Coordinates of C-alpha atoms and ligand atoms in Angstrom, one line a residue:
X5 CA 5.0 -13.7 -13.5
X6 CA 1.8 -13.8 -15.9
X7 CA 0.3 -11.2 -18.0
X8 CA -1.5 -8.7 -15.3
X9 CA -5.1 -8.2 -15.1
X10 CA -6.7 -6.0 -15.7
X11 CA -10.0 -5.4 -14.6
X12 CA -13.0 -2.4 -15.7
X13 CA -15.9 -1.8 -14.3
X14 CA -19.0 0.3 -16.5
X15 CA -18.7 -0.8 -20.6
X16 CA -19.0 3.1 -21.0
X17 CA -17.4 5.4 -23.7
X18 CA -13.7 5.7 -22.0
X19 CA -14.7 1.6 -20.2
X20 CA -14.7 0.4 -23.4
X21 CA -11.8 2.5 -24.7
X22 CA -8.9 2.2 -21.6
X23 CA -10.1 -1.2 -22.0
X24 CA -8.8 -1.7 -26.2
X25 CA -6.4 1.3 -25.5
X26 CA -4.8 -1.4 -22.5
X27 CA -6.4 -4.6 -24.3
X28 CA -4.0 -3.5 -27.5
X29 CA -0.8 -2.8 -24.9
X30 CA -1.0 -6.1 -23.7
X31 CA -2.6 -6.8 -20.5
X32 CA -5.7 -9.3 -19.7
X33 CA -9.3 -6.6 -19.6
X34 CA -11.4 -8.2 -18.6
X35 CA -15.1 -5.7 -18.3
X36 CA -18.0 -5.9 -15.9
X37 CA -21.2 -3.6 -16.7
X38 CA -24.7 -4.4 -15.0
X39 CA -26.2 -3.7 -18.6
X40 CA -27.1 -6.2 -20.6
X41 CA -25.8 -3.6 -23.1
X42 CA -22.4 -1.4 -23.7
X43 CA -22.4 1.9 -24.4
X44 CA -22.9 3.1 -21.4
X45 CA -25.3 7.0 -21.3
X46 CA -24.6 6.8 -25.5
X47 CA -26.8 3.3 -25.1
X48 CA -29.2 2.5 -27.6
X49 CA -33.2 1.9 -27.3
X50 CA -34.7 -0.5 -29.8
X51 CA -38.6 -1.0 -30.5
X52 CA -40.3 -1.8 -32.7
X53 CA -37.2 -1.4 -36.0
X54 CA -36.7 1.8 -34.5
X55 CA -33.2 2.4 -33.4
X56 CA -32.8 5.4 -30.9
X57 CA -29.9 6.7 -29.7
X58 CA -30.8 7.2 -25.6
X59 CA -28.4 9.9 -24.4
X60 CA -25.5 12.2 -26.9
X61 CA -27.0 12.9 -30.3
X62 CA -24.4 15.4 -31.3
X63 CA -20.8 13.5 -33.1
X64 CA -17.9 17.1 -32.1
X65 CA -13.9 16.3 -33.4
X66 CA -14.1 13.1 -34.7
X67 CA -10.6 12.6 -35.0
X68 CA -10.7 11.9 -31.3
X69 CA -13.5 9.0 -31.9
X70 CA -10.9 8.1 -34.7
X71 CA -7.6 8.2 -32.4
X72 CA -8.7 5.5 -30.5
X73 CA -9.0 3.1 -33.2
X74 CA -5.8 3.2 -34.6
X75 CA -4.0 3.8 -31.7
X76 CA -5.2 0.0 -31.4
X77 CA -3.5 -1.4 -34.5
X78 CA -6.6 -0.9 -36.4
X79 CA -8.2 1.1 -39.7
X80 CA -10.9 3.9 -37.8
X81 CA -12.7 3.6 -41.7
X82 CA -13.5 0.4 -41.1
X83 CA -15.7 0.4 -37.4
X84 CA -17.0 4.2 -38.4
X85 CA -17.8 6.3 -40.7
X86 CA -18.4 10.7 -40.5
X87 CA -20.2 12.5 -42.7
X88 CA -20.3 16.2 -41.9
X89 CA -23.9 18.4 -41.0
X90 CA -25.1 21.5 -42.9
X91 CA -27.1 22.8 -41.3
X92 CA -25.2 22.2 -38.0
X93 CA -28.4 23.5 -36.4
X94 CA -32.2 25.2 -36.7
X95 CA -32.4 27.6 -34.0
X96 CA -36.1 28.6 -32.9
X97 CA -37.2 31.6 -30.5
X98 CA -40.2 32.1 -29.1
X99 CA -41.0 34.8 -31.4
X100 CA -41.3 32.4 -34.3
X101 CA -38.1 33.6 -35.8
X102 CA -35.9 31.2 -36.9
X103 CA -31.2 31.0 -37.1
X104 CA -30.1 28.4 -39.3
X105 CA -26.5 28.1 -38.5
X106 CA -24.0 26.7 -41.8
X107 CA -21.2 25.7 -41.1
X108 CA -19.6 27.2 -44.0
X109 CA -18.5 30.0 -43.6
X110 CA -19.5 31.7 -47.0
X111 CA -23.2 31.3 -46.9
X112 CA -22.6 31.5 -42.0
X113 CA -21.3 35.2 -43.1
X114 CA -24.5 35.7 -45.3
X115 CA -27.2 35.5 -42.6
X116 CA -24.9 36.4 -39.7
X117 CA -24.9 40.5 -42.1
X118 CA -27.9 39.4 -42.8
X119 CA -30.0 39.1 -39.8
X120 CA -27.4 40.6 -37.9
X121 CA -25.4 43.5 -39.0
X122 CA -24.6 44.7 -35.9
X123 CA -22.3 41.6 -35.0
X124 CA -20.9 40.0 -37.7
X125 CA -17.6 41.4 -36.7
X126 CA -17.7 40.9 -33.0
X127 CA -19.0 37.1 -33.6
X128 CA -15.4 36.9 -35.7
X129 CA -14.1 38.2 -33.5
X130 CA -15.1 36.1 -30.3
X131 CA -14.2 33.2 -32.6
X132 CA -11.1 34.6 -33.4
X133 CA -10.8 35.2 -29.0
X134 CA -12.0 31.6 -28.2
X135 CA -9.9 29.7 -30.3
X136 CA -6.5 31.5 -29.1
X137 CA -7.7 30.1 -25.5
X138 CA -9.0 26.9 -26.6
X139 CA -5.5 25.9 -28.1
X140 CA -4.5 27.2 -24.3
X141 CA -6.4 24.7 -22.7
X142 CA -6.0 21.5 -25.3
X143 CA -2.2 22.2 -24.8
X144 CA -2.1 22.7 -21.1
X145 CA -5.4 21.3 -18.9
X146 CA -6.9 19.5 -21.7
X147 CA -5.2 15.9 -22.8
X148 CA -3.8 14.6 -19.7
X149 CA -3.8 14.2 -15.8
X150 CA -3.3 16.9 -12.9
X151 CA -1.3 13.5 -10.9
X152 CA 1.5 14.7 -9.2
X153 CA 1.6 18.5 -6.9
X154 CA 3.8 19.1 -10.1
X155 CA 1.7 19.0 -12.5
X156 CA -0.2 21.8 -11.4
X157 CA 2.1 23.5 -9.5
X158 CA 4.7 24.8 -12.3
X159 CA 5.4 28.3 -14.4
X160 CA 3.6 27.1 -17.3
X161 CA 0.3 25.9 -15.7
X162 CA -0.2 29.5 -13.1
X163 CA 0.2 31.5 -16.4
X164 CA -1.5 29.7 -18.4
X165 CA -4.5 29.8 -16.3
X166 CA -3.7 33.2 -16.2
X167 CA -4.2 33.5 -20.2
X168 CA -7.4 31.2 -19.9
X169 CA -9.6 34.5 -18.7
X170 CA -10.7 30.8 -16.7
X171 CA -12.7 34.1 -14.0
X172 CA -15.3 35.6 -16.2
X173 CA -18.8 34.0 -17.3
X174 CA -20.3 31.7 -19.9
X175 CA -22.2 34.8 -20.9
X176 CA -20.5 37.4 -19.8
X177 CA -17.3 36.6 -22.5
X178 CA -20.0 36.8 -25.1
X179 CA -21.3 39.3 -24.4
X180 CA -18.7 41.1 -24.4
X181 CA -17.8 40.5 -28.3
X182 CA -21.9 40.1 -29.0
X183 CA -24.4 42.6 -28.3
X184 CA -27.9 40.6 -30.3
X185 CA -29.9 38.5 -27.3
X186 CA -30.4 35.0 -29.4
X187 CA -27.2 36.0 -30.9
X188 CA -26.1 35.3 -28.1
X189 CA -28.0 32.7 -26.6
X190 CA -27.0 30.8 -30.0
X191 CA -23.4 30.8 -28.3
X192 CA -24.1 30.7 -24.6
X193 CA -27.2 27.8 -24.6
X194 CA -24.3 24.7 -25.6
X195 CA -22.7 25.6 -22.6
X196 CA -26.3 22.4 -21.1
X197 CA -24.9 20.1 -22.8
X198 CA -22.3 19.8 -19.2
X199 CA -24.6 20.7 -18.0
X200 CA -23.5 23.9 -16.6
X201 CA -25.3 27.4 -16.7
X202 CA -23.9 29.5 -19.1
X203 CA -24.2 32.3 -16.1
X204 CA -22.3 30.4 -14.1
X205 CA -19.9 28.3 -15.9
X206 CA -16.4 29.6 -16.9
X207 CA -16.8 31.0 -20.4
X208 CA -13.2 29.0 -22.1
X209 CA -16.7 26.3 -22.4
X210 CA -17.3 28.4 -24.9
X211 CA -15.1 26.4 -26.6
X212 CA -18.1 24.1 -26.6
X213 CA -19.7 26.6 -29.7
X214 CA -16.8 27.6 -31.1
X215 CA -15.3 24.0 -32.0
X216 CA -18.4 23.3 -33.4
X217 CA -18.4 25.8 -35.9
X218 CA -14.6 25.9 -36.6
X219 CA -14.5 22.0 -36.9
X220 CA -17.7 21.4 -37.4
X221 CA -21.1 18.9 -36.0
X222 CA -20.9 15.2 -37.5
X223 CA -23.4 12.8 -38.0
X224 CA -21.8 9.2 -37.0
X225 CA -23.6 6.2 -39.4
X226 CA -26.3 4.4 -37.9
X227 CA -26.1 6.8 -35.1
X228 CA -23.7 7.1 -31.8
X229 CA -25.1 3.7 -30.7
X230 CA -22.0 2.6 -33.7
X231 CA -19.4 3.8 -31.7
X232 CA -20.2 1.7 -28.9
X233 CA -20.6 -0.5 -31.1
X234 CA -17.1 -0.7 -33.0
X235 CA -15.5 0.1 -29.1
X236 CA -17.5 -3.2 -28.3
X237 CA -16.3 -5.0 -31.4
X238 CA -12.6 -3.8 -31.7
X239 CA -12.0 -4.6 -27.9
X240 CA -13.6 -8.2 -27.6
X241 CA -10.8 -9.2 -31.3
X242 CA -8.4 -7.8 -29.4
X243 CA -9.2 -10.6 -26.8
X244 CA -11.1 -8.6 -24.5
X245 CA -13.5 -10.2 -22.5
X246 CA -16.6 -8.2 -21.9
X247 CA -19.1 -9.4 -18.8
X248 CA -22.6 -7.3 -19.0
X249 CA -25.8 -8.0 -16.7
X250 CA -22.6 -7.6 -14.5
X251 CA -23.3 -5.7 -11.3
X252 CA -19.7 -5.0 -9.3
X253 CA -20.8 -4.9 -5.4
X254 CA -17.3 -3.2 -3.8
X255 CA -14.0 -3.2 -4.6
X256 CA -11.8 -5.7 -3.4
X257 CA -9.4 -3.5 -1.3
X258 CA -6.5 -4.7 1.0
X259 CA -4.4 -2.6 3.1
X260 CA -4.0 -0.4 1.0
X261 CA -3.6 -1.3 -2.5
X262 CA -6.8 -3.0 -5.5
X263 CA -6.7 -7.3 -5.7
X264 CA -9.6 -6.5 -8.0
X265 CA -13.7 -6.5 -7.8
X266 CA -16.5 -8.5 -6.6
X267 CA -19.5 -9.7 -8.1
X268 CA -22.8 -10.7 -7.1
X269 CA -21.2 -14.4 -5.1
X270 CA -17.8 -14.2 -7.0
X271 CA -14.6 -12.4 -6.2
X272 CA -12.5 -11.3 -9.1
X273 CA -8.7 -11.0 -9.0
X274 CA -6.8 -8.5 -10.6
X275 CA -3.4 -6.3 -10.6
X276 CA -5.8 -3.1 -11.2
X277 CA -8.9 -1.7 -11.3
X278 CA -10.1 1.0 -13.8
X279 CA -13.1 2.5 -12.7
X280 CA -15.7 4.1 -15.1
X281 CA -19.0 3.9 -13.1
X282 CA -19.8 7.7 -12.5
X283 CA -17.3 8.5 -10.1
X284 CA -19.4 10.3 -6.9
X285 CA -21.6 6.3 -7.2
X286 CA -18.9 5.1 -7.2
X287 CA -16.3 6.3 -4.9
X288 CA -19.9 5.9 -2.5
X289 CA -21.4 2.3 -2.9
X290 CA -18.4 0.4 -4.1
X291 CA -15.3 1.4 -2.0
X292 CA -14.5 0.8 1.2
X293 CA -15.1 3.7 3.9
X294 CA -11.6 4.0 5.3
X295 CA -10.1 4.0 1.4
X296 CA -12.3 7.5 0.0
X297 CA -9.4 9.4 1.5
X298 CA -10.7 12.8 1.9
X299 CA -14.7 12.3 -1.1
X300 CA -16.3 11.8 2.5
X301 CA -20.0 12.0 2.1
X302 CA -19.8 15.0 3.7
X303 CA -18.1 16.1 0.8
X304 CA -19.9 14.4 -1.7
X305 CA -23.0 17.1 -0.4
X306 CA -21.3 19.9 -0.6
X307 CA -20.2 19.3 -4.3
X308 CA -22.4 20.7 -7.3
X309 CA -23.8 18.6 -9.6
X310 CA -24.9 19.4 -13.3
X311 CA -27.9 18.5 -14.7
X312 CA -30.1 16.5 -15.7
X313 CA -32.6 15.7 -19.0
X314 CA -35.7 14.6 -19.4
X315 CA -35.4 12.9 -23.2
X316 CA -38.9 11.1 -24.9
X317 CA -37.8 9.5 -27.8
X318 CA -40.4 8.8 -30.2
X319 CA -41.2 5.8 -33.3
X320 CA -43.5 8.5 -35.7
X321 CA -45.1 6.3 -39.2
X322 CA -45.2 9.9 -40.9
X323 CA -42.6 12.0 -42.3
X324 CA -42.0 15.3 -40.7
X325 CA -38.8 16.9 -43.3
X326 CA -36.7 18.9 -40.1
X327 CA -33.0 19.4 -40.0
X328 CA -31.2 17.1 -38.1
X329 CA -30.4 19.0 -34.4
X330 CA -32.8 21.5 -33.6
X331 CA -33.7 24.0 -30.4
X332 CA -35.7 25.7 -29.2
X333 CA -35.6 29.0 -26.7
X334 CA -37.7 29.6 -24.3
X335 CA -39.2 33.0 -24.6
X336 CA -37.0 33.3 -20.9
X337 CA -34.1 32.2 -21.7
X338 CA -32.3 33.3 -17.9
X339 CA -35.8 32.6 -16.3
X340 CA -35.3 29.3 -18.1
X341 CA -31.5 28.4 -16.8
X342 CA -32.2 30.3 -13.6
X343 CA -34.5 27.9 -12.9
X344 CA -33.1 24.8 -14.1
X345 CA -30.4 25.3 -11.4
X346 CA -32.6 26.5 -8.8
X347 CA -33.9 24.3 -9.0
X348 CA -37.8 25.1 -10.1
X349 CA -39.7 22.6 -13.6
X350 CA -39.3 25.1 -16.5
X351 CA -42.7 26.4 -17.0
X352 CA -41.7 26.9 -21.0
X353 CA -38.6 25.5 -21.1
X354 CA -35.9 25.4 -24.1
X355 CA -35.7 21.7 -25.7
X356 CA -33.3 20.6 -28.3
X357 CA -34.9 18.2 -31.1
X358 CA -32.4 15.6 -33.1
X359 CA -34.2 13.6 -35.8
X360 CA -31.6 11.5 -37.2
X361 CA -33.6 9.6 -39.3
X362 CA -33.1 13.2 -41.9
X363 CA -30.0 11.7 -43.4
X364 CA -29.8 8.1 -41.8
X365 CA -33.4 6.1 -42.7
X366 CA -31.2 3.1 -41.4
X367 CA -32.5 3.4 -37.6
X368 CA -36.3 3.0 -38.9
X369 CA -39.2 1.6 -40.5
X370 CA -38.8 2.9 -44.0
X371 CA -41.3 6.2 -44.9
X372 CA -40.9 6.7 -40.3
X373 CA -38.9 9.0 -38.7
X374 CA -37.5 9.0 -35.3
X375 CA -37.7 12.1 -33.6
X376 CA -35.4 12.3 -29.5
X377 CA -36.3 15.1 -27.2
X378 CA -34.3 16.5 -24.7
X379 CA -35.5 19.0 -22.2
X380 CA -33.0 20.3 -19.3
X381 CA -33.9 19.6 -15.9
X382 CA -32.8 19.9 -12.5
X383 CA -30.9 17.1 -10.9
X384 CA -32.4 14.7 -8.0
X385 CA -30.8 16.5 -5.4
X386 CA -34.0 18.2 -4.0
X387 CA -36.4 15.7 -3.0
X388 CA -38.9 16.9 -4.2
X389 CA -38.0 15.5 -7.9
X390 CA -39.3 12.2 -7.5
X391 CA -40.4 11.5 -11.3
X392 CA -43.0 9.0 -10.2
X393 CA -45.6 8.9 -12.8
X394 CA -48.3 11.6 -12.1
X395 CA -45.0 13.6 -12.4
X396 CA -43.7 12.2 -15.2
X397 CA -46.6 12.1 -16.7
X398 CA -47.3 15.4 -16.2
X399 CA -44.2 17.1 -17.6
X400 CA -44.5 14.4 -20.2
X401 CA -48.5 15.7 -21.2
X402 CA -46.4 19.6 -20.8
X403 CA -43.6 19.0 -23.6
X404 CA -46.2 16.6 -25.8
X405 CA -48.0 20.2 -26.1
X406 CA -45.3 22.2 -26.4
X407 CA -43.7 20.0 -29.9
X408 CA -47.1 20.0 -31.4
X409 CA -46.5 24.7 -31.0
X410 CA -44.1 23.8 -33.8
X411 CA -45.4 24.6 -37.0
X412 CA -45.8 21.9 -38.9
X413 CA -46.0 19.0 -35.5
X414 CA -49.2 19.4 -35.5
X415 CA -51.0 15.8 -35.5
X416 CA -47.7 14.4 -34.4
X417 CA -49.9 13.3 -31.7
X418 CA -51.7 10.8 -33.9
X419 CA -48.2 9.6 -35.8
X420 CA -46.7 7.5 -33.5
X421 CA -46.1 4.2 -33.1
X422 CA -43.8 3.4 -30.2
X423 CA -43.4 6.2 -27.4
X424 CA -40.1 6.6 -24.6
X425 CA -39.5 8.6 -22.0
X426 CA -36.1 9.0 -19.7
X427 CA -36.6 10.6 -16.2
X428 CA -33.9 12.5 -14.3
X429 CA -34.2 8.8 -11.8
X430 CA -33.9 7.0 -15.2
X431 CA -31.0 8.2 -15.1
X432 CA -29.6 7.6 -11.7
X433 CA -30.6 3.7 -11.4
X434 CA -29.9 2.7 -15.0
X435 CA -26.4 4.3 -15.2
X436 CA -26.4 5.0 -11.6
X437 CA -25.0 9.0 -11.5
X438 CA -25.6 10.0 -8.4
X439 CA -28.6 13.1 -8.3
X440 CA -29.2 12.0 -12.0
X441 CA -26.8 14.3 -13.2
X442 CA -26.5 13.3 -16.7
X443 CA -22.8 15.6 -17.6
X444 CA -21.5 14.2 -13.0
X445 CA -20.2 16.6 -11.5
X446 CA -21.1 20.2 -12.4
X447 CA -17.9 21.9 -14.2
X448 CA -17.7 24.8 -12.1
X449 CA -13.9 26.3 -11.2
X450 CA -13.8 24.6 -8.2
X451 CA -14.1 21.3 -10.3
X452 CA -12.2 21.4 -13.2
X453 CA -9.2 20.8 -14.4
X454 CA -6.8 20.3 -11.0
X455 CA -9.3 20.6 -9.2
X456 CA -11.6 17.6 -10.6
X457 CA -11.1 14.4 -9.3
X458 CA -7.7 12.4 -11.0
X459 CA -7.8 9.2 -12.4
X460 CA -5.5 8.5 -8.9
X461 CA -8.1 10.2 -6.8
X462 CA -8.0 7.7 -4.4
X463 CA -5.5 6.9 -2.0
X464 CA -5.3 3.2 -3.2
X465 CA -2.8 1.9 -4.9
X466 CA -3.6 0.1 -8.6
X467 CA -7.3 2.1 -8.1
X468 CA -8.6 3.7 -10.6
X469 CA -10.9 6.2 -12.4
X470 CA -12.0 7.5 -16.2
X471 CA -14.9 9.2 -16.8
X472 CA -16.9 12.2 -17.0
X473 CA -16.7 13.3 -13.1
X474 CA -13.3 13.0 -13.2
X475 CA -10.7 15.0 -15.0
X476 CA -11.0 16.3 -17.8
X477 CA -14.8 15.8 -18.3
X478 CA -17.7 15.6 -20.1
X479 CA -19.2 15.1 -23.5
X480 CA -17.0 11.4 -26.3
X481 CA -14.2 12.9 -27.0
X482 CA -13.0 14.4 -23.9
X483 CA -14.3 11.4 -21.8
X484 CA -12.0 10.2 -24.4
X485 CA -9.3 11.4 -23.7
X486 CA -10.7 10.7 -19.5
X487 CA -10.0 7.0 -21.2
X488 CA -6.4 8.2 -22.3
X489 CA -5.2 9.4 -19.7
X490 CA -6.1 6.3 -17.3
X491 CA -4.2 4.4 -20.1
X492 CA -0.6 5.9 -20.3
X493 CA -1.1 5.9 -16.8
X494 CA -1.6 2.6 -16.2
X495 CA 1.3 1.6 -18.8
X496 CA 3.9 4.1 -17.3
X497 CA 4.0 3.0 -14.2
X498 CA 2.6 -1.2 -14.5
X499 CA 4.0 -3.6 -16.2
X500 CA 2.2 -5.5 -19.0
X501 CA 4.0 -9.1 -17.3
Ligands
FAD2 C1 -28.3 12.9 -22.4 C2 -27.8 13.3 -22.7 C3 -26.7 13.7 -23.8 C4 -25.6 14.4 -23.8 N1 -25.5 14.6 -25.7 C5 -24.3 14.0 -25.3 C6 -22.9 14.9 -27.0 O1 -24.5 15.2 -27.2 N2 -22.9 14.7 -27.6 C7 -21.1 14.1 -26.2 O2 -20.5 14.1 -26.8 N3 -21.6 14.1 -25.6 C8 -22.7 13.8 -24.5 N4 -23.4 13.2 -23.4 C9 -22.4 13.1 -22.5 C10 -21.0 12.2 -23.0 O3 -22.7 10.9 -22.6 C11 -20.9 11.0 -21.2 O4 -20.6 12.4 -21.5 C12 -20.6 10.1 -21.7 O5 -21.7 9.1 -23.0 C13 -20.4 9.6 -20.9 O6 -19.3 7.9 -20.5 P1 -19.0 7.5 -19.6 O7 -17.1 7.0 -19.9 O8 -18.7 8.6 -18.5 O9 -19.1 6.9 -18.6 P2 -20.8 6.1 -18.3 O10 -21.2 6.2 -20.1 O11 -21.8 5.9 -17.6 O12 -21.0 4.3 -18.0 C14 -20.0 4.0 -16.9 C15 -21.3 2.8 -17.0 O13 -20.7 1.9 -15.9 C16 -21.3 1.4 -16.3 N5 -22.2 1.5 -13.7 C17 -22.1 2.0 -13.2 N6 -22.3 1.3 -11.9 C18 -21.5 0.6 -12.0 C19 -21.3 -1.3 -11.4 N7 -21.4 -1.3 -10.0 N8 -21.9 -2.4 -12.2 C20 -21.2 -2.6 -13.6 N9 -20.9 -1.3 -13.9 C21 -21.3 0.3 -13.6 C22 -22.9 2.1 -15.8 O14 -24.1 1.2 -16.6 C23 -22.6 2.7 -17.2 O15 -22.7 1.4 -18.5 C24 -24.2 13.6 -22.1 C25 -24.9 12.5 -21.9 C26 -26.3 12.4 -21.9 C27 -26.9 11.6 -20.9

């Protein structure tokens, strides 16, 4: 028997991480990626010397990033370098007030006691409450899959589920501790990072704002794409095979056992297939109908999808001193969020700004600046969200007006060297995300933990799934955990030779 061959569909974060883990354990791994570059949603656009991160920008839990390199037998410091950001964010409210959130507790307390004296204690109590629940979630839910019935129905899980108190919404659980609406918004906005409304998403997802405050927001030197490049480099060093611009057309299955993948004009035989392409789109287009188990078209129609993102990437020939991460809140935050999922296009949207060149001039030509503006928008499940040229240009103009309204940015349109735009349609087409839902299946209670598709979601032997729409969910550290779950499972059930 020779070395077992593994075919991985997609060179996104989870695909590359699974590839590194299995290649480093002696399997013979080939990754097939439809796009000409690795990274998936962690993509990069390069234009006239500007290097734009396309999707993720906020680094949390850098030790999870590093663990991948350590596991593969390398020193992470040779691949990735992180810097703690301070401040974490600058938050701007509709009435012109600003809140700067420091990663230094002493500075943060001063800010809270000055701006929100009534709420400083509640803020700390909120952090303590969600920290305790995070410890339970991390050990009980995020770190492992639910691969067989006994992984779900056991006393510990039932007890932990009760202790997590997931039934409350994120916003309600914040409001219990904090009275000021601005401070509530500062803690609630982050559920949008996984594409769910804070008014609907389970309270456990306030762990995102807790992690930011207690464990920090980090900057990855070279921008987020440095992680994709580092993973590509490590995989190739380990002897893996990467086939870019090579879309997979179908997973080959015979008698319920995965046999490999069909490419354009070619088939590739493999002992195991791991699909990193986002679950709903991948199952619907790559798996023969009789092998889709419960994931029928009807089931996918019934499932709920996260919001999407409209992003403007600006390469500017002028410096605009600001912080790396900023958020601007809509006047009516609740209406803005409700519109997202109604779905209705936002009239006065909240948005997020990212300017990595504030601390990393290597991403732009000398003296120039990058500004990335992300506006949460509805996904394309509603077919009126055409994102044709007319709709895109109209919304782009609306958003340029919003940027120009920020004090100091009034002249921005006179200083644009390059401009790119991603709409929900771009996400759908470039990365095969169903309905252009940038964070995959919406992480509501009935689509989280044991209810989310698992690594072994289909009744097909030797076929596995990794990535955002499978457990544990969206976000770089979280999909890195998904890669760990799937590769540990393969190691356990399929000997390498
Ligand atoms: C706008 C945006 C902002 C975000 N911000 C953050 C953030 O700040 N911090 C954070 O931690 N996370 C963030 N996220 C989430 C994070 O980026 C994702 O969860 C993660 O990158 C997804 O990785 P993945 O492995 O699940 O899949 P993907 O990145 O989707 O990779 C799947 C790959 O499969 C490929 N593929 C699809 N179909 C085929 C096929 N038939 N054949 C071959 N290849 C195929 C795709 O091209 C893609 O490269 C953000 C996401 C977006 C979109």
